[in-house]
Amino acid sequence: MDSIIEVRSIRKTYGGVAAVDDVSFTVQRGEIFAIVGPNGAGKTTTVESIIGLRQPDSGVIRVLGMDPQREDAALRQRIGVQLQEAALPDRIKVWEALDLFASFYPQTVDWEQLLQDWGLAEKRQTQFAKLSGGQKQRLFICLALLNDPEVVFLDELTTGLDPQARRATWDAVLAIRERGKTVVLVTHFMDEAEALADRVAIIDRGRVVALDTPECLIANLDTARRVTFGKVNGFSAQMLAGVPGLRNVVENGRTVTAYGRGPLVIHLAAALKENNLYPNDLHVEQANLEDVFLALTGRQIRA
């Protein structure tokens, strides 16, 4: 496949602490590539190094065949960026923001058409402060697409949005890819990465701890399925010993959750029947990317 971004063994330290430590991956042309990780994992430093805002201490980065440090001016003409901390003056109008940003590039697409495409035509005269959260994000997407980039970087695009605006923004990200763009998505929402990304890189403590499609990451999880049921009289976790595929049993009050792989529910139901136990609320849940994330990075909250 055609690698549009190559990151090889980059490292970045601050005060002797490695924020990024030997990170390597490639991004293929036309895919949505998600970078996820806990707070402080190094994902933002990684992306800022890729787009040329930071210079790694060592390693190699190529974007569209260019070095982001030595060829930054040329690279900026071919990428679009929406950073998490992006902001505009409260009183600037939508059309003024687009007109201003268009002046930064020698060639741009028709920003009037962008307003139409992204549902902002009726907000053309609206000040930035009066836009809803979802409208602000769509405006930032328009600004990132002004120069008709080949690669678009989107950092924490849906933070703070209500569920309806989040889903509309997901549709917008998919629409960017449908226009032939490559998308690098930085997010801490696992459902977002699972829904949108072709491949996911999980970064923790400055290192890539997993990289694959969401489906493969989930399938490789040791507890890819969980079966939950209400605890019935006479139940003991010892009764499930030896159930094929069972990895762990957790009792939480009146609820029992069994974690494992394969046709777990069939074997579990058989074991319960052997002990004359018949819970009427037995149900199966497939593991998701959040389970993978927690298995790899831990469940404790980090400062």
XYZ file of C-alpha atoms in Angstrom:
303
model
C 0.000 0.000 0.000
C 0.938 3.659 -0.410
C 2.344 5.036 2.863
C 1.565 8.719 3.086
C 3.085 9.170 6.575
C 6.140 7.344 7.900
C 7.234 7.643 11.520
C 10.370 5.723 12.477
C 11.764 5.476 16.007
C 11.043 9.056 17.058
C 11.921 10.154 20.567
C 11.197 13.401 22.412
C 12.228 14.169 25.992
C 11.426 17.027 28.344
C 13.663 17.468 31.350
C 14.948 13.925 31.066
C 11.445 12.423 30.830
C 10.572 10.724 27.535
C 7.219 12.019 26.275
C 7.672 9.964 23.102
C 9.906 6.917 23.246
C 10.726 4.976 20.064
C 7.378 5.483 18.311
C 7.031 3.995 14.823
C 4.070 3.565 12.472
C 2.888 4.305 8.946
C -0.361 5.797 7.679
C -1.734 4.593 4.356
C -3.218 6.885 1.739
C -6.997 7.169 2.025
C -7.415 5.669 5.503
C -8.656 7.079 8.783
C -5.859 6.423 11.263
C -6.668 6.986 14.938
C -4.140 7.706 17.671
C -5.536 7.040 21.139
C -4.070 6.985 24.624
C -4.479 8.199 28.207
C -3.764 11.796 29.159
C -0.027 12.395 29.004
C 0.595 9.301 26.890
C 2.488 11.236 24.209
C -0.084 11.279 21.431
C -0.237 15.072 21.076
C 3.561 15.366 21.073
C 3.654 12.680 18.390
C 1.178 14.492 16.153
C 2.811 17.882 16.693
C 6.109 16.311 15.621
C 4.480 14.910 12.481
C 3.078 18.284 11.412
C 6.323 20.120 12.218
C 5.303 22.024 15.367
C 7.859 20.113 17.440
C 11.221 18.676 16.517
C 11.892 15.181 17.885
C 15.272 14.529 19.492
C 15.839 11.555 17.189
C 14.086 9.457 14.587
C 12.709 10.044 11.109
C 9.390 11.495 9.972
C 8.186 11.786 6.396
C 4.818 13.229 5.395
C 4.014 13.073 1.691
C 7.696 12.311 1.238
C 8.748 15.529 2.990
C 10.647 16.298 6.191
C 8.288 18.382 8.399
C 11.207 20.379 9.793
C 13.171 21.140 6.628
C 10.235 21.403 4.234
C 7.626 22.876 6.560
C 6.482 25.666 4.231
C 5.818 23.263 1.362
C 4.182 20.730 3.683
C 1.752 23.276 5.123
C 0.306 23.765 1.649
C -0.618 20.076 1.446
C -1.967 19.288 4.925
C -4.912 20.550 6.953
C -4.840 20.760 10.738
C -7.484 21.207 13.418
C -5.819 21.287 16.836
C -7.565 20.727 20.159
C -6.782 24.222 21.411
C -7.969 25.925 18.211
C -9.923 29.130 18.818
C -11.042 32.228 16.970
C -11.907 35.765 18.167
C -15.442 35.812 19.556
C -16.649 38.553 17.229
C -15.176 37.287 13.971
C -17.896 36.215 11.549
C -17.894 32.860 9.824
C -17.223 34.312 6.378
C -14.482 36.585 7.778
C -12.647 33.624 9.315
C -12.709 31.723 6.032
C -11.666 34.776 4.032
C -8.786 35.458 6.449
C -7.488 31.889 6.413
C -7.786 31.715 2.625
C -5.298 34.588 2.423
C -2.650 32.311 4.005
C -2.508 30.017 0.972
C -1.543 30.689 -2.654
C -4.355 28.383 -3.790
C -7.600 27.465 -2.050
C -10.905 25.830 -2.782
C -14.089 27.908 -2.974
C -14.905 28.570 0.663
C -18.465 29.575 -0.223
C -18.910 26.006 -1.426
C -17.387 24.713 1.824
C -20.073 26.608 3.742
C -22.716 24.888 1.653
C -21.109 21.454 1.955
C -20.776 21.621 5.732
C -24.151 23.188 6.545
C -22.884 26.618 7.527
C -24.266 28.747 4.685
C -27.032 30.144 6.908
C -24.423 31.030 9.552
C -22.274 33.034 7.136
C -22.812 36.313 9.019
C -22.835 34.765 12.511
C -20.118 35.648 14.995
C -17.955 32.783 16.234
C -19.097 33.145 19.858
C -22.724 32.638 18.830
C -22.144 29.329 17.060
C -23.066 26.066 18.774
C -20.303 23.610 19.673
C -21.040 21.461 16.641
C -21.108 24.486 14.324
C -17.738 25.646 15.653
C -16.241 22.237 14.930
C -17.658 22.265 11.402
C -16.137 25.707 10.895
C -12.744 24.377 12.027
C -13.131 21.500 9.565
C -13.822 24.027 6.791
C -10.687 25.952 7.761
C -8.662 22.716 7.698
C -9.980 21.928 4.197
C -9.453 25.383 2.669
C -6.206 24.489 0.929
C -7.625 21.197 -0.422
C -5.156 19.148 1.680
C -4.148 15.580 1.015
C -3.877 14.783 4.737
C -6.138 16.181 7.469
C -5.179 16.068 11.175
C -8.078 16.273 13.642
C -7.223 16.548 17.342
C -9.970 15.760 19.914
C -12.618 16.924 17.477
C -15.710 16.025 19.522
C -14.673 16.989 23.057
C -17.497 18.879 24.757
C -20.123 18.156 22.107
C -23.589 16.814 22.862
C -24.434 13.332 21.481
C -26.261 14.673 18.413
C -23.397 17.011 17.491
C -20.879 14.207 18.077
C -22.654 11.910 15.640
C -22.945 14.679 13.060
C -19.210 15.317 13.428
C -18.495 11.606 12.912
C -20.411 11.814 9.638
C -18.282 14.827 8.716
C -15.065 12.876 9.322
C -16.278 10.046 7.105
C -17.214 12.607 4.457
C -13.650 13.955 4.511
C -12.341 10.472 3.737
C -14.937 10.063 0.988
C -13.416 13.136 -0.665
C -10.185 11.192 -1.068
C -8.379 12.636 1.961
C -6.278 10.770 4.496
C -7.374 11.495 8.072
C -5.273 11.279 11.241
C -7.659 11.365 14.186
C -6.450 11.977 17.747
C -9.091 11.072 20.310
C -9.572 9.726 23.811
C -13.058 8.434 22.947
C -12.761 4.718 22.259
C -16.219 4.480 20.666
C -15.173 7.224 18.263
C -11.997 5.416 17.211
C -13.880 2.125 16.901
C -16.614 3.679 14.746
C -14.391 5.726 12.434
C -10.870 4.344 12.188
C -9.522 1.825 9.704
C -6.555 1.298 12.047
C -5.799 2.372 15.595
C -2.491 3.057 17.345
C -2.739 2.933 21.138
C 0.026 4.984 22.753
C 0.862 4.672 26.437
C 3.806 6.154 28.343
C 5.310 7.370 25.087
C 5.248 4.010 23.289
C 2.943 2.323 20.796
C 1.515 -0.613 22.748
C -0.864 -1.833 20.016
C -1.517 -1.090 16.357
C -4.130 -2.829 14.219
C -7.695 -2.599 12.983
C -10.282 -2.190 15.757
C -11.672 -5.615 14.861
C -8.300 -7.353 15.228
C -7.460 -5.549 18.469
C -10.759 -6.697 19.965
C -10.441 -10.252 18.635
C -6.983 -10.601 20.205
C -8.208 -9.559 23.624
C -7.984 -12.436 26.093
C -11.483 -11.660 27.351
C -13.193 -10.852 24.062
C -16.637 -11.784 25.433
C -18.443 -11.282 28.705
C -21.570 -12.963 29.975
C -23.590 -11.256 32.700
C -26.415 -12.631 34.821
C -28.120 -11.990 38.136
C -26.779 -14.059 41.015
C -29.212 -16.802 41.974
C -29.483 -18.564 45.300
C -26.866 -21.249 45.720
C -24.443 -19.784 43.159
C -20.703 -19.952 43.770
C -17.943 -18.943 41.400
C -16.360 -22.331 42.120
C -19.159 -23.901 40.078
C -17.697 -22.345 36.912
C -14.219 -23.780 37.383
C -13.130 -25.585 34.244
C -15.622 -23.875 31.908
C -13.900 -23.808 28.486
C -12.738 -20.333 27.481
C -13.451 -18.793 30.887
C -10.751 -16.363 32.033
C -12.256 -14.552 35.003
C -15.427 -14.257 37.097
C -16.363 -11.030 38.881
C -19.181 -10.835 41.438
C -20.550 -7.335 41.943
C -23.389 -7.360 44.442
C -26.225 -9.311 42.840
C -24.576 -9.409 39.414
C -22.065 -11.938 38.076
C -19.893 -11.219 35.027
C -17.847 -13.956 33.372
C -15.044 -12.970 30.996
C -13.563 -15.218 28.346
C -13.330 -16.277 24.712
C -15.107 -18.520 22.228
C -18.700 -19.782 22.671
C -18.569 -18.805 26.331
C -22.309 -18.456 26.873
C -22.977 -22.055 25.735
C -20.414 -23.552 28.109
C -21.472 -21.260 30.919
C -25.157 -22.130 30.549
C -24.264 -25.832 30.597
C -22.266 -25.416 33.816
C -25.128 -23.549 35.485
C -27.622 -26.211 34.374
C -25.449 -28.945 35.866
C -25.812 -27.139 39.195
C -29.572 -26.670 38.752
C -29.202 -22.899 38.442
C -31.326 -21.095 35.842
C -30.815 -17.306 35.809
C -33.435 -15.667 33.608
C -31.345 -12.647 32.632
C -28.298 -14.311 31.038
C -26.934 -12.030 28.306
C -23.767 -11.723 26.230
C -21.734 -8.616 25.455
C -18.945 -8.462 22.900
C -15.778 -6.700 24.021
C -15.086 -3.328 22.459
C -12.106 -1.065 21.913
C -12.504 0.427 25.380
C -11.880 -3.025 26.856
C -8.703 -3.315 24.778
C -7.622 0.155 25.865
C -8.151 -0.589 29.550
C -6.440 -3.979 29.293
C -3.353 -2.371 27.783
C -3.119 0.875 29.734
C -4.691 0.017 33.096
C -7.818 1.278 34.784
C -6.329 3.788 37.193
C -6.860 7.499 36.556
C -3.637 9.364 35.748
C -2.878 12.969 36.481
